[in-house]
Coordinates of C-alpha atoms in Angstrom, one line a residue:
M210 CA 0.0 0.0 0.0
E211 CA 1.5 3.3 -1.1
L212 CA 0.8 6.8 0.3
R213 CA -0.2 8.0 -3.1
Q214 CA -2.9 5.3 -3.3
L215 CA -4.4 6.7 -0.1
E216 CA -4.3 10.2 -1.5
H217 CA -6.1 9.0 -4.6
F218 CA -8.7 7.1 -2.5
L219 CA -9.4 10.2 -0.4
A220 CA -9.7 12.4 -3.5
V221 CA -12.4 10.1 -4.9
A222 CA -14.1 9.8 -1.5
G223 CA -14.3 13.6 -1.3
A224 CA -15.4 14.3 -4.9
M225 CA -17.5 11.2 -5.4
N226 CA -16.6 11.5 -9.0
F227 CA -13.5 10.0 -10.7
S228 CA -13.0 12.8 -13.3
R229 CA -13.1 15.5 -10.6
A230 CA -10.9 13.5 -8.3
A231 CA -8.3 13.0 -11.1
E232 CA -8.3 16.7 -11.7
Q233 CA -7.7 17.4 -8.0
A234 CA -5.0 14.7 -7.8
H235 CA -3.4 15.9 -11.0
V236 CA -3.4 12.5 -12.7
V237 CA -5.3 11.1 -15.7
Q238 CA -8.5 9.4 -14.8
S239 CA -7.3 6.0 -16.1
A240 CA -4.3 6.1 -13.7
L241 CA -6.6 7.1 -10.8
S242 CA -9.0 4.2 -11.5
M243 CA -6.1 1.8 -11.7
S244 CA -4.6 3.1 -8.4
I245 CA -8.0 2.6 -6.7
G246 CA -8.4 -0.9 -8.3
K247 CA -5.0 -2.0 -7.0
L248 CA -5.8 -0.7 -3.5
E249 CA -9.1 -2.6 -3.5
K250 CA -7.4 -5.8 -4.6
E251 CA -4.7 -5.5 -2.0
L252 CA -7.3 -4.8 0.8
G253 CA -9.6 -7.5 -0.5
V254 CA -12.7 -5.3 -0.2
Q255 CA -14.6 -3.0 -2.5
L256 CA -14.2 0.7 -1.4
F257 CA -16.6 2.2 -3.9
D258 CA -19.9 1.0 -5.4
R259 CA -19.7 1.7 -9.2
T260 CA -22.9 -0.1 -10.2
K261 CA -24.9 3.1 -10.5
Q262 CA -24.5 6.3 -12.5
Q263 CA -23.1 8.1 -9.4
I264 CA -20.5 6.2 -7.4
K265 CA -21.1 5.6 -3.7
I266 CA -18.6 4.8 -1.0
T267 CA -19.2 1.4 0.6
P268 CA -19.4 0.7 4.4
A269 CA -15.8 -0.7 4.2
G270 CA -14.7 2.4 2.3
E271 CA -16.2 4.6 5.1
L272 CA -14.3 2.7 7.7
F273 CA -11.1 2.8 5.7
R274 CA -11.6 6.5 5.0
E275 CA -11.0 7.8 8.5
H276 CA -7.8 5.7 8.9
A277 CA -6.5 6.8 5.5
R278 CA -7.1 10.4 6.3
R279 CA -5.0 10.1 9.5
V280 CA -2.2 8.4 7.7
V281 CA -2.0 11.1 5.0
Q282 CA -2.1 13.9 7.5
T283 CA 0.5 12.3 9.7
A284 CA 2.8 11.7 6.7
R285 CA 2.5 15.4 5.8
L286 CA 3.2 16.6 9.3
A287 CA 6.2 14.2 9.6
K288 CA 7.7 15.5 6.4
D289 CA 7.2 19.2 7.4
S290 CA 8.5 18.7 10.9
L291 CA 12.0 18.1 9.6
S292 CA 12.4 21.7 8.6
D293 CA 13.5 22.4 12.2
F294 CA 16.6 20.2 11.6
R295 CA 17.4 21.8 8.3
G296 CA 17.4 25.2 9.9
E297 CA 15.1 26.6 7.2
L298 CA 11.3 26.3 6.8
S299 CA 10.7 23.9 4.0
G300 CA 8.1 21.6 2.5
T301 CA 5.1 22.0 0.2
V302 CA 1.8 23.9 0.7
D303 CA -1.1 23.0 -1.5
L304 CA -3.4 26.1 -1.7
G305 CA -6.9 26.1 -3.2
S306 CA -7.3 29.2 -5.2
L307 CA -10.3 31.3 -6.4
I308 CA -11.2 32.8 -9.7
S309 CA -11.4 36.2 -8.0
F310 CA -9.7 37.3 -4.8
G311 CA -11.9 40.4 -4.3
T312 CA -10.1 42.9 -2.2
L313 CA -7.4 40.4 -1.1
D314 CA -4.0 40.8 -2.7
V315 CA -3.1 37.1 -2.6
P316 CA -0.3 37.4 -5.3
K317 CA 1.5 40.0 -3.1
V318 CA 1.4 37.8 0.0
L319 CA 2.6 34.7 -2.0
G320 CA 5.5 36.8 -3.3
E321 CA 6.5 37.9 0.2
F322 CA 6.1 34.3 1.4
H323 CA 8.4 33.0 -1.3
R324 CA 11.1 35.6 -0.6
T325 CA 11.0 34.9 3.1
Y326 CA 10.8 31.1 2.8
P327 CA 12.4 30.2 -0.5
F328 CA 12.6 26.5 0.4
V329 CA 8.8 26.1 0.7
Q330 CA 7.0 25.3 -2.5
V331 CA 3.5 26.7 -2.8
R332 CA 1.3 24.8 -5.3
L333 CA -1.9 26.6 -6.4
R334 CA -4.9 24.4 -7.0
Q335 CA -7.9 25.7 -9.1
S336 CA -11.2 23.8 -8.8
Q337 CA -13.4 23.9 -11.9
T338 CA -16.4 23.0 -9.8
G339 CA -16.3 25.8 -7.3
S340 CA -14.4 26.4 -4.1
A341 CA -16.8 24.3 -2.0
A342 CA -14.9 21.2 -3.3
Y343 CA -11.9 22.4 -1.3
L344 CA -13.6 21.8 2.1
S345 CA -13.7 18.0 1.7
A346 CA -10.1 18.1 0.4
I347 CA -9.0 20.0 3.5
A348 CA -10.9 17.5 5.7
E349 CA -9.4 14.5 3.9
G350 CA -5.9 16.0 4.1
S351 CA -5.2 16.3 0.4
L352 CA -5.2 20.1 0.5
D353 CA -3.5 22.3 3.1
L354 CA -5.2 25.7 2.8
A355 CA -7.9 27.1 0.6
L356 CA -9.7 30.3 -0.1
V357 CA -13.4 29.5 -0.1
S358 CA -16.0 31.8 -1.7
A359 CA -19.4 32.2 0.0
P360 CA -19.4 28.7 1.8
D361 CA -22.8 27.2 2.6
R362 CA -21.3 24.6 5.1
F363 CA -18.6 24.6 7.8
P364 CA -17.4 21.0 8.3
P365 CA -16.3 20.1 11.8
R366 CA -12.7 19.1 11.0
V367 CA -12.1 22.3 9.0
Q368 CA -11.1 25.6 10.5
M369 CA -12.8 28.6 8.8
Q370 CA -11.5 32.2 9.2
L371 CA -13.3 35.1 7.6
M372 CA -10.8 37.0 5.4
C373 CA -13.0 39.7 3.8
E374 CA -16.5 40.6 2.7
E375 CA -18.0 43.2 0.3
P376 CA -21.3 43.9 -1.4
M377 CA -22.2 42.6 -4.8
V378 CA -23.4 45.1 -7.4
F379 CA -25.5 45.0 -10.6
V380 CA -23.4 45.7 -13.6
C381 CA -24.8 46.8 -17.0
R382 CA -23.9 48.8 -20.1
A383 CA -24.3 52.6 -20.1
D384 CA -27.3 52.3 -22.4
H385 CA -29.2 49.9 -20.1
S386 CA -32.6 51.1 -18.8
L387 CA -31.3 50.9 -15.2
A388 CA -27.9 52.5 -15.9
Q389 CA -28.7 55.9 -14.4
R390 CA -30.0 54.5 -11.1
R391 CA -28.0 54.7 -7.9
R392 CA -29.6 51.6 -6.5
V393 CA -31.9 48.9 -7.7
D394 CA -34.2 46.5 -5.9
L395 CA -33.4 42.8 -6.4
T396 CA -37.0 42.2 -7.5
E397 CA -36.4 44.5 -10.5
L398 CA -33.7 42.2 -11.8
C399 CA -35.7 39.0 -12.2
D400 CA -36.2 39.6 -16.0
E401 CA -32.5 40.2 -16.6
D402 CA -30.5 37.8 -18.7
L403 CA -27.8 37.3 -16.1
I404 CA -24.3 36.0 -16.8
G405 CA -23.2 33.8 -13.9
F406 CA -20.9 31.0 -12.8
P407 CA -22.1 27.3 -13.0
P408 CA -24.5 26.2 -10.2
E409 CA -21.7 24.6 -8.1
F410 CA -19.9 27.9 -7.5
G411 CA -20.4 29.8 -4.2
L412 CA -21.1 33.1 -6.0
R413 CA -23.9 31.6 -8.1
R414 CA -25.5 30.0 -5.0
L415 CA -25.2 33.3 -3.1
V416 CA -27.0 35.3 -5.8
E417 CA -29.7 32.7 -6.3
S418 CA -30.3 32.5 -2.6
A419 CA -30.7 36.2 -2.4
F420 CA -33.3 36.1 -5.2
S421 CA -35.1 33.3 -3.5
A422 CA -35.2 35.2 -0.2
A423 CA -36.8 38.2 -2.1
G424 CA -39.5 35.9 -3.5
V425 CA -38.3 35.9 -7.1
S426 CA -36.1 33.7 -9.3
A427 CA -32.9 34.7 -11.1
R428 CA -32.7 34.0 -14.9
T429 CA -29.1 32.9 -15.8
P430 CA -29.0 31.8 -19.4
H431 CA -25.2 32.4 -19.7
E432 CA -22.7 30.4 -17.6
V433 CA -19.0 31.1 -17.6
A434 CA -16.4 29.3 -15.3
L435 CA -13.8 31.9 -16.2
E436 CA -12.5 35.2 -14.8
Y437 CA -14.7 38.3 -14.6
S438 CA -12.9 40.0 -17.5
I439 CA -14.6 37.4 -19.9
A440 CA -18.0 38.0 -18.3
A441 CA -17.5 41.8 -18.5
R442 CA -16.8 41.5 -22.2
L443 CA -20.0 39.7 -22.7
V444 CA -21.8 42.5 -20.9
Q445 CA -19.9 45.1 -23.0
H446 CA -21.2 43.4 -26.2
G447 CA -24.8 43.4 -25.1
L448 CA -25.2 39.8 -24.3
G449 CA -26.5 40.3 -20.8
T450 CA -25.9 41.8 -17.4
I451 CA -24.1 40.5 -14.3
I452 CA -24.0 40.7 -10.5
M453 CA -20.4 40.8 -9.3
P454 CA -18.3 42.0 -6.3
G455 CA -17.8 45.8 -6.2
S456 CA -14.0 45.4 -6.3
E457 CA -14.3 43.5 -9.6
A458 CA -16.8 46.0 -11.1
A459 CA -14.2 48.8 -10.5
N460 CA -12.0 47.2 -13.1
F461 CA -14.5 48.0 -15.9
P462 CA -15.1 51.8 -15.8
D463 CA -17.1 51.8 -19.1
L464 CA -19.8 49.7 -17.4
R465 CA -22.3 50.9 -14.7
A466 CA -22.1 49.4 -11.2
I467 CA -25.4 49.9 -9.3
E468 CA -26.0 49.2 -5.6
I469 CA -28.4 46.3 -4.9
R470 CA -31.1 46.3 -2.2
P471 CA -31.3 44.2 -0.1
A472 CA -27.6 43.9 -0.1
I473 CA -25.9 40.7 -1.3
V474 CA -22.7 40.3 0.8
W475 CA -19.9 38.2 -0.6
Q476 CA -17.5 36.6 1.9
I477 CA -14.2 34.9 1.4
Y478 CA -12.9 32.5 4.1
L479 CA -9.5 30.9 4.7
A480 CA -10.0 27.1 5.3
S481 CA -7.4 24.9 6.9
A482 CA -7.2 21.8 9.0
E483 CA -7.5 22.1 12.7
Q484 CA -4.6 23.7 14.4
S485 CA -3.0 20.5 15.7
Q486 CA -3.1 19.0 12.2
I487 CA -1.6 21.9 10.1
G488 CA 2.1 21.8 9.1
P489 CA 4.6 24.5 9.9
A490 CA 4.8 25.9 6.4
S491 CA 1.0 25.9 6.0
A492 CA 0.6 27.6 9.4
K493 CA 3.1 30.3 8.4
L494 CA 1.4 31.0 5.1
A495 CA -2.0 31.2 6.8
E496 CA -0.5 33.6 9.3
M497 CA 0.8 35.9 6.6
L498 CA -2.5 35.9 4.7
L499 CA -4.4 36.8 7.8
A500 CA -1.8 39.4 8.8
D501 CA -2.2 41.1 5.5
V502 CA -5.9 41.3 5.9
R503 CA -5.6 42.8 9.4
S504 CA -3.0 45.3 8.0
D505 CA -5.4 46.5 5.3
A506 CA -8.3 46.8 7.8
S507 CA -6.2 49.1 10.1
R508 CA -5.3 51.5 7.3

């Protein structure tokens, strides 16, 4: 039994999808399936039920999952603990990234971290199914830190710290019928052809939950899992309107950003394992990210 096999198993157990798990583990799907198959053969049990369209973890898999998670986390901590003997902080930090950082200057912090701790490798991970997928990866030990956008759950084994929050705004072209308004009621936007992220993304769920609370439904015919600059170009060419964070809207001065009532507040959290389970390098990067947020707030 190899450590990598346990990491593959935990990736599948967290995503419940072989293609998404392969993406998270950075291997091709065939290699991941083979790795799981070899593990099941060695253990003599079936870890996943593949008889239906959607895979399901078996009772044996659930029992094995908790032990596998502990082994992977212990291995990471053991490796990182040796930095004290090298005299320099070293190791690897896997950081789940976002499409948009909002008001956070994450690249600046990563640059400072690299200059201060040159022997630590930071590997950015980008989920194509939204940042909520990072929470199970943190809990399973296959990810060290993650920035999570508008989470709708707070797992017990994951530490969540609020980094920043800001209001979302309605963005349209200058010739839109609402362009000259200072604020707009959410119920006035139910007939808009909105550009949004896929349903799995936290920002999409945040917007749709706000519409639902107002007693109306959002109409989102256009979905893009890309950066806001692509969505803004669609708005500029008259293909729809969008609700986005105010900090992002400021990057497109030719478009109109209008306050929404009631306010839709976007939050970004830093997710990590519990304090006793986080490695020295991950703890230091988390400390620098949070310190930068506090520094900005005090200015």
